[in-house]
């Protein structure tokens, strides 16, 4: 069974950068299949938002609000998913979660429903002050 643990969240000033990591344990079998991995975020009082996705072919998608500032990547040998966040804004403040699912239907993009992902991490907090 896959388990995900995020890290790298912190409090930073606007304009700063952070790199989030998501380590997947028990995921060896997953990388031999088609999969979709994502970063979501949720701010207090707001709905969960898809931020970025990457699939087993390495194709990436981004929410409009982060395009050009965030970059999703993966290091399969280390079972790790990353989210590089640059030029952070106060509106990026949220709890960030990674998620993964076997990809056998639907799109792997930021419009994919969070409920369609099989496994979630507990999250890491990002706070950006202006």
GROMACS .gro file of N, CA and C in nm:
model
  390
    1UNK      N    1   0.085  -0.118   0.000
    1UNK     CA    2   0.000   0.000   0.000
    1UNK      C    3   0.088   0.124   0.000
    2UNK      N    4   0.055   0.219  -0.085
    2UNK     CA    5   0.133   0.341  -0.098
    2UNK      C    6   0.102   0.436   0.017
    3UNK      N    7   0.206   0.494   0.073
    3UNK     CA    8   0.191   0.600   0.173
    3UNK      C    9   0.272   0.720   0.127
    4UNK      N   10   0.219   0.839   0.149
    4UNK     CA   11   0.283   0.963   0.106
    4UNK      C   12   0.309   1.053   0.226
    5UNK      N   13   0.426   1.115   0.228
    5UNK     CA   14   0.460   1.209   0.333
    5UNK      C   15   0.524   1.332   0.270
    6UNK      N   16   0.464   1.448   0.295
    6UNK     CA   17   0.516   1.573   0.241
    6UNK      C   18   0.609   1.641   0.341
    7UNK      N   19   0.696   1.726   0.288
    7UNK     CA   20   0.783   1.808   0.372
    7UNK      C   21   0.825   1.931   0.293
    8UNK      N   22   0.886   2.026   0.361
    8UNK     CA   23   0.939   2.144   0.294
    8UNK      C   24   0.858   2.269   0.315
    9UNK      N   25   0.740   2.257   0.374
    9UNK     CA   26   0.660   2.375   0.401
    9UNK      C   27   0.727   2.465   0.503
   10UNK      N   28   0.701   2.596   0.492
   10UNK     CA   29   0.765   2.691   0.582
   10UNK      C   30   0.692   2.825   0.571
   11UNK      N   31   0.738   2.920   0.652
   11UNK     CA   32   0.688   3.057   0.644
   11UNK      C   33   0.793   3.140   0.572
   12UNK      N   34   0.751   3.209   0.466
   12UNK     CA   35   0.845   3.288   0.386
   12UNK      C   36   0.783   3.423   0.353
   13UNK      N   37   0.868   3.514   0.309
   13UNK     CA   38   0.822   3.643   0.263
   13UNK      C   39   0.776   3.632   0.118
   14UNK      N   40   0.685   3.721   0.081
   14UNK     CA   41   0.642   3.727  -0.058
   14UNK      C   42   0.764   3.747  -0.149
   15UNK      N   43   0.762   3.677  -0.262
   15UNK     CA   44   0.877   3.682  -0.353
   15UNK      C   45   0.977   3.571  -0.329
   16UNK      N   46   0.964   3.501  -0.218
   16UNK     CA   47   1.057   3.395  -0.185
   16UNK      C   48   1.025   3.265  -0.255
   17UNK      N   49   1.105   3.163  -0.224
   17UNK     CA   50   1.090   3.032  -0.288
   17UNK      C   51   1.090   2.921  -0.185
   18UNK      N   52   1.025   2.812  -0.220
   18UNK     CA   53   1.026   2.691  -0.140
   18UNK      C   54   1.024   2.572  -0.235
   19UNK      N   55   1.077   2.460  -0.187
   19UNK     CA   56   1.063   2.335  -0.261
   19UNK      C   57   1.000   2.232  -0.169
   20UNK      N   58   0.884   2.186  -0.210
   20UNK     CA   59   0.814   2.083  -0.135
   20UNK      C   60   0.855   1.945  -0.188
   21UNK      N   61   0.860   1.848  -0.097
   21UNK     CA   62   0.891   1.711  -0.134
   21UNK      C   63   0.780   1.619  -0.088
   22UNK      N   64   0.760   1.511  -0.158
   22UNK     CA   65   0.659   1.411  -0.123
   22UNK      C   66   0.723   1.275  -0.148
   23UNK      N   67   0.749   1.204  -0.040
   23UNK     CA   68   0.812   1.072  -0.051
   23UNK      C   69   0.705   0.965  -0.047
   24UNK      N   70   0.710   0.876  -0.143
   24UNK     CA   71   0.613   0.767  -0.154
   24UNK      C   72   0.679   0.637  -0.111
   25UNK      N   73   0.624   0.575  -0.010
   25UNK     CA   74   0.672   0.444   0.033
   25UNK      C   75   0.575   0.337  -0.018
   26UNK      N   76   0.629   0.219  -0.045
   26UNK     CA   77   0.543   0.113  -0.097
   26UNK      C   78   0.493   0.138  -0.238
   27UNK      N   79   0.567   0.221  -0.313
   27UNK     CA   80   0.516   0.262  -0.444
   27UNK      C   81   0.587   0.194  -0.560
   28UNK      N   82   0.669   0.091  -0.528
   28UNK     CA   83   0.746   0.028  -0.635
   28UNK      C   84   0.661  -0.021  -0.750
   29UNK      N   85   0.548  -0.085  -0.716
   29UNK     CA   86   0.461  -0.139  -0.820
   29UNK      C   87   0.399  -0.029  -0.904
   30UNK      N   88   0.376   0.087  -0.838
   30UNK     CA   89   0.304   0.196  -0.905
   30UNK      C   90   0.383   0.248  -1.024
   31UNK      N   91   0.516   0.254  -1.007
   31UNK     CA   92   0.597   0.310  -1.114
   31UNK      C   93   0.608   0.217  -1.234
   32UNK      N   94   0.556   0.096  -1.222
   32UNK     CA   95   0.552   0.004  -1.337
   32UNK      C   96   0.418   0.010  -1.408
   33UNK      N   97   0.333   0.104  -1.362
   33UNK     CA   98   0.201   0.121  -1.424
   33UNK      C   99   0.187   0.264  -1.474
   34UNK      N  100   0.071   0.295  -1.530
   34UNK     CA  101   0.038   0.434  -1.562
   34UNK      C  102  -0.017   0.498  -1.436
   35UNK      N  103   0.037   0.615  -1.400
   35UNK     CA  104  -0.007   0.681  -1.278
   35UNK      C  105  -0.019   0.831  -1.300
   36UNK      N  106  -0.091   0.891  -1.210
   36UNK     CA  107  -0.110   1.036  -1.209
   36UNK      C  108  -0.078   1.084  -1.068
   37UNK      N  109   0.012   1.181  -1.058
   37UNK     CA  110   0.048   1.238  -0.929
   37UNK      C  111   0.018   1.386  -0.931
   38UNK      N  112  -0.018   1.440  -0.817
   38UNK     CA  113  -0.061   1.579  -0.813
   38UNK      C  114  -0.023   1.646  -0.682
   39UNK      N  115  -0.016   1.776  -0.687
   39UNK     CA  116  -0.011   1.862  -0.570
   39UNK      C  117  -0.143   1.939  -0.565
   40UNK      N  118  -0.205   1.934  -0.448
   40UNK     CA  119  -0.324   2.014  -0.421
   40UNK      C  120  -0.292   2.110  -0.307
   41UNK      N  121  -0.374   2.212  -0.291
   41UNK     CA  122  -0.363   2.299  -0.176
   41UNK      C  123  -0.500   2.339  -0.128
   42UNK      N  124  -0.507   2.368   0.001
   42UNK     CA  125  -0.632   2.412   0.058
   42UNK      C  126  -0.605   2.519   0.163
   43UNK      N  127  -0.662   2.635   0.140
   43UNK     CA  128  -0.653   2.745   0.235
   43UNK      C  129  -0.779   2.743   0.321
   44UNK      N  130  -0.771   2.798   0.442
   44UNK     CA  131  -0.888   2.800   0.530
   44UNK      C  132  -1.009   2.864   0.462
   45UNK      N  133  -1.122   2.796   0.465
   45UNK     CA  134  -1.245   2.850   0.410
   45UNK      C  135  -1.256   2.842   0.260
   46UNK      N  136  -1.157   2.780   0.196
   46UNK     CA  137  -1.159   2.769   0.050
   46UNK      C  138  -1.160   2.623   0.008
   47UNK      N  139  -1.210   2.594  -0.112
   47UNK     CA  140  -1.210   2.455  -0.159
   47UNK      C  141  -1.070   2.408  -0.194
   48UNK      N  142  -1.051   2.276  -0.193
   48UNK     CA  143  -0.923   2.220  -0.233
   48UNK      C  144  -0.899   2.248  -0.381
   49UNK      N  145  -0.777   2.288  -0.413
   49UNK     CA  146  -0.744   2.332  -0.549
   49UNK      C  147  -0.628   2.249  -0.605
   50UNK      N  148  -0.646   2.198  -0.725
   50UNK     CA  149  -0.537   2.129  -0.792
   50UNK      C  150  -0.434   2.231  -0.837
   51UNK      N  151  -0.309   2.210  -0.802
   51UNK     CA  152  -0.202   2.305  -0.832
   51UNK      C  153  -0.120   2.259  -0.952
   52UNK      N  154  -0.080   2.131  -0.951
   52UNK     CA  155   0.005   2.078  -1.058
   52UNK      C  156  -0.009   1.928  -1.062
   53UNK      N  157   0.010   1.871  -1.181
   53UNK     CA  158   0.007   1.726  -1.197
   53UNK      C  159   0.122   1.681  -1.285
   54UNK      N  160   0.157   1.555  -1.269
   54UNK     CA  161   0.255   1.491  -1.356
   54UNK      C  162   0.214   1.346  -1.374
   55UNK      N  163   0.224   1.295  -1.496
   55UNK     CA  164   0.185   1.157  -1.516
   55UNK      C  165   0.307   1.069  -1.544
   56UNK      N  166   0.281   0.941  -1.565
   56UNK     CA  167   0.390   0.845  -1.582
   56UNK      C  168   0.472   0.870  -1.708
   57UNK      N  169   0.418   0.948  -1.800
   57UNK     CA  170   0.494   0.985  -1.920
   57UNK      C  171   0.573   1.112  -1.899
   58UNK      N  172   0.557   1.175  -1.782
   58UNK     CA  173   0.629   1.298  -1.752
   58UNK      C  174   0.559   1.424  -1.796
   59UNK      N  175   0.436   1.411  -1.845
   59UNK     CA  176   0.360   1.528  -1.887
   59UNK      C  177   0.309   1.604  -1.765
   60UNK      N  178   0.324   1.735  -1.767
   60UNK     CA  179   0.285   1.818  -1.653
   60UNK      C  180   0.173   1.914  -1.691
   61UNK      N  181   0.093   1.949  -1.591
   61UNK     CA  182  -0.008   2.054  -1.608
   61UNK      C  183  -0.006   2.142  -1.483
   62UNK      N  184  -0.053   2.265  -1.498
   62UNK     CA  185  -0.052   2.361  -1.389
   62UNK      C  186  -0.181   2.441  -1.385
   63UNK      N  187  -0.220   2.480  -1.265
   63UNK     CA  188  -0.329   2.575  -1.251
   63UNK      C  189  -0.282   2.710  -1.305
   64UNK      N  190  -0.376   2.787  -1.359
   64UNK     CA  191  -0.341   2.917  -1.416
   64UNK      C  192  -0.273   3.007  -1.313
   65UNK      N  193  -0.315   2.994  -1.188
   65UNK     CA  194  -0.264   3.083  -1.084
   65UNK      C  195  -0.117   3.060  -1.051
   66UNK      N  196  -0.061   2.945  -1.092
   66UNK     CA  197   0.078   2.915  -1.058
   66UNK      C  198   0.166   2.898  -1.180
   67UNK      N  199   0.108   2.901  -1.297
   67UNK     CA  200   0.186   2.882  -1.421
   67UNK      C  201   0.297   2.986  -1.430
   68UNK      N  202   0.417   2.937  -1.458
   68UNK     CA  203   0.532   3.026  -1.468
   68UNK      C  204   0.603   3.048  -1.338
   69UNK      N  205   0.542   3.007  -1.227
   69UNK     CA  206   0.605   3.026  -1.094
   69UNK      C  207   0.637   2.892  -1.027
   70UNK      N  208   0.554   2.791  -1.049
   70UNK     CA  209   0.571   2.661  -0.986
   70UNK      C  210   0.616   2.559  -1.090
   71UNK      N  211   0.689   2.457  -1.044
   71UNK     CA  212   0.731   2.348  -1.132
   71UNK      C  213   0.722   2.216  -1.057
   72UNK      N  214   0.651   2.121  -1.116
   72UNK     CA  215   0.638   1.988  -1.057
   72UNK      C  216   0.739   1.896  -1.126
   73UNK      N  217   0.800   1.809  -1.049
   73UNK     CA  218   0.896   1.714  -1.105
   73UNK      C  219   0.898   1.590  -1.018
   74UNK      N  220   0.963   1.486  -1.067
   74UNK     CA  221   0.970   1.363  -0.991
   74UNK      C  222   1.107   1.298  -1.006
   75UNK      N  223   1.150   1.232  -0.903
   75UNK     CA  224   1.272   1.153  -0.905
   75UNK      C  225   1.231   1.010  -0.871
   76UNK      N  226   1.206   0.933  -0.976
   76UNK     CA  227   1.147   0.801  -0.958
   76UNK      C  228   1.238   0.711  -0.875
   77UNK      N  229   1.369   0.720  -0.897
   77UNK     CA  230   1.462   0.635  -0.823
   77UNK      C  231   1.452   0.659  -0.673
   78UNK      N  232   1.413   0.780  -0.636
   78UNK     CA  233   1.400   0.815  -0.494
   78UNK      C  234   1.255   0.813  -0.448
   79UNK      N  235   1.165   0.770  -0.536
   79UNK     CA  236   1.021   0.767  -0.503
   79UNK      C  237   0.975   0.903  -0.449
   80UNK      N  238   1.020   1.010  -0.511
   80UNK     CA  239   0.993   1.143  -0.458
   80UNK      C  240   0.934   1.234  -0.565
   81UNK      N  241   0.832   1.307  -0.524
   81UNK     CA  242   0.768   1.409  -0.605
   81UNK      C  243   0.805   1.544  -0.547
   82UNK      N  244   0.830   1.642  -0.634
   82UNK     CA  245   0.869   1.775  -0.589
   82UNK      C  246   0.773   1.881  -0.642
   83UNK      N  247   0.769   1.993  -0.571
   83UNK     CA  248   0.703   2.112  -0.620
   83UNK      C  249   0.793   2.230  -0.588
   84UNK      N  250   0.857   2.284  -0.691
   84UNK     CA  251   0.939   2.404  -0.676
   84UNK      C  252   0.848   2.525  -0.690
   85UNK      N  253   0.848   2.610  -0.589
   85UNK     CA  254   0.760   2.726  -0.587
   85UNK      C  255   0.844   2.851  -0.579
   86UNK      N  256   0.835   2.935  -0.681
   86UNK     CA  257   0.911   3.060  -0.688
   86UNK      C  258   0.816   3.179  -0.688
   87UNK      N  259   0.871   3.293  -0.654
   87UNK     CA  260   0.793   3.418  -0.654
   87UNK      C  261   0.661   3.400  -0.579
   88UNK      N  262   0.671   3.349  -0.459
   88UNK     CA  263   0.551   3.319  -0.380
   88UNK      C  264   0.474   3.443  -0.346
   89UNK      N  265   0.343   3.427  -0.339
   89UNK     CA  266   0.252   3.536  -0.308
   89UNK      C  267   0.171   3.500  -0.183
   90UNK      N  268   0.111   3.599  -0.122
   90UNK     CA  269   0.032   3.573  -0.001
   90UNK      C  270  -0.083   3.477  -0.032
   91UNK      N  271  -0.136   3.483  -0.152
   91UNK     CA  272  -0.247   3.395  -0.188
   91UNK      C  273  -0.205   3.249  -0.208
   92UNK      N  274  -0.075   3.222  -0.202
   92UNK     CA  275  -0.027   3.084  -0.209
   92UNK      C  276  -0.030   3.017  -0.072
   93UNK      N  277  -0.061   3.094   0.032
   93UNK     CA  278  -0.068   3.039   0.166
   93UNK      C  279  -0.175   2.931   0.174
   94UNK      N  280  -0.137   2.812   0.215
   94UNK     CA  281  -0.229   2.698   0.221
   94UNK      C  282  -0.157   2.576   0.275
   95UNK      N  283  -0.237   2.472   0.303
   95UNK     CA  284  -0.181   2.341   0.330
   95UNK      C  285  -0.167   2.272   0.195
   96UNK      N  286  -0.048   2.220   0.168
   96UNK     CA  287  -0.021   2.154   0.041
   96UNK      C  288  -0.014   2.003   0.061
   97UNK      N  289  -0.087   1.932  -0.023
   97UNK     CA  290  -0.093   1.786  -0.017
   97UNK      C  291  -0.049   1.727  -0.150
   98UNK      N  292   0.021   1.615  -0.144
   98UNK     CA  293   0.044   1.539  -0.266
   98UNK      C  294  -0.053   1.422  -0.271
   99UNK      N  295  -0.078   1.374  -0.391
   99UNK     CA  296  -0.173   1.265  -0.411
   99UNK      C  297  -0.129   1.183  -0.531
  100UNK      N  298  -0.169   1.057  -0.532
  100UNK     CA  299  -0.132   0.967  -0.641
  100UNK      C  300  -0.244   0.869  -0.667
  101UNK      N  301  -0.257   0.829  -0.791
  101UNK     CA  302  -0.352   0.725  -0.826
  101UNK      C  303  -0.304   0.653  -0.951
  102UNK      N  304  -0.342   0.529  -0.965
  102UNK     CA  305  -0.322   0.460  -1.093
  102UNK      C  306  -0.408   0.533  -1.195
  103UNK      N  307  -0.354   0.550  -1.313
  103UNK     CA  308  -0.420   0.631  -1.414
  103UNK      C  309  -0.470   0.541  -1.526
  104UNK      N  310  -0.598   0.508  -1.519
  104UNK     CA  311  -0.654   0.424  -1.624
  104UNK      C  312  -0.780   0.484  -1.684
  105UNK      N  313  -0.817   0.604  -1.636
  105UNK     CA  314  -0.933   0.673  -1.693
  105UNK      C  315  -0.925   0.821  -1.659
  106UNK      N  316  -0.994   0.901  -1.739
  106UNK     CA  317  -0.999   1.044  -1.713
  106UNK      C  318  -0.867   1.112  -1.746
  107UNK      N  319  -0.866   1.243  -1.729
  107UNK     CA  320  -0.747   1.323  -1.755
  107UNK      C  321  -0.660   1.331  -1.630
  108UNK      N  322  -0.532   1.342  -1.652
  108UNK     CA  323  -0.439   1.371  -1.543
  108UNK      C  324  -0.403   1.519  -1.556
  109UNK      N  325  -0.487   1.604  -1.500
  109UNK     CA  326  -0.462   1.747  -1.504
  109UNK      C  327  -0.519   1.810  -1.378
  110UNK      N  328  -0.502   1.941  -1.364
  110UNK     CA  329  -0.542   2.005  -1.240
  110UNK      C  330  -0.692   2.013  -1.223
  111UNK      N  331  -0.768   1.977  -1.326
  111UNK     CA  332  -0.913   1.972  -1.313
  111UNK      C  333  -0.964   1.840  -1.261
  112UNK      N  334  -0.874   1.744  -1.246
  112UNK     CA  335  -0.915   1.612  -1.197
  112UNK      C  336  -0.958   1.624  -1.052
  113UNK      N  337  -1.070   1.565  -1.017
  113UNK     CA  338  -1.125   1.575  -0.883
  113UNK      C  339  -1.031   1.513  -0.780
  114UNK      N  340  -1.018   1.582  -0.667
  114UNK     CA  341  -0.929   1.531  -0.563
  114UNK      C  342  -0.978   1.396  -0.512
  115UNK      N  343  -1.108   1.373  -0.517
  115UNK     CA  344  -1.163   1.248  -0.467
  115UNK      C  345  -1.127   1.128  -0.554
  116UNK      N  346  -1.076   1.155  -0.675
  116UNK     CA  347  -1.042   1.045  -0.764
  116UNK      C  348  -0.903   0.988  -0.736
  117UNK      N  349  -0.828   1.053  -0.647
  117UNK     CA  350  -0.695   1.005  -0.613
  117UNK      C  351  -0.705   0.901  -0.500
  118UNK      N  352  -0.627   0.795  -0.516
  118UNK     CA  353  -0.638   0.684  -0.422
  118UNK      C  354  -0.567   0.711  -0.290
  119UNK      N  355  -0.458   0.786  -0.296
  119UNK     CA  356  -0.376   0.804  -0.177
  119UNK      C  357  -0.338   0.950  -0.161
  120UNK      N  358  -0.343   0.998  -0.036
  120UNK     CA  359  -0.310   1.137  -0.002
  120UNK      C  360  -0.206   1.139   0.109
  121UNK      N  361  -0.128   1.246   0.109
  121UNK     CA  362  -0.041   1.270   0.223
  121UNK      C  363  -0.108   1.363   0.321
  122UNK      N  364  -0.055   1.373   0.444
  122UNK     CA  365  -0.116   1.457   0.547
  122UNK      C  366  -0.099   1.606   0.523
  123UNK      N  367  -0.004   1.645   0.440
  123UNK     CA  368   0.012   1.786   0.406
  123UNK      C  369   0.129   1.853   0.473
  124UNK      N  370   0.171   1.965   0.414
  124UNK     CA  371   0.276   2.051   0.470
  124UNK      C  372   0.230   2.195   0.452
  125UNK      N  373   0.246   2.277   0.557
  125UNK     CA  374   0.193   2.412   0.557
  125UNK      C  375   0.289   2.510   0.492
  126UNK      N  376   0.236   2.592   0.402
  126UNK     CA  377   0.311   2.701   0.340
  126UNK      C  378   0.242   2.831   0.379
  127UNK      N  379   0.318   2.922   0.437
  127UNK     CA  380   0.265   3.052   0.476
  127UNK      C  381   0.351   3.160   0.413
  128UNK      N  382   0.287   3.248   0.338
  128UNK     CA  383   0.359   3.355   0.269
  128UNK      C  384   0.309   3.488   0.324
  129UNK      N  385   0.400   3.568   0.376
  129UNK     CA  386   0.364   3.697   0.431
  129UNK      C  387   0.408   3.808   0.337
  130UNK      N  388   0.325   3.911   0.329
  130UNK     CA  389   0.354   4.022   0.236
  130UNK      C  390   0.422   4.136   0.309
   0.00000   0.00000   0.00000
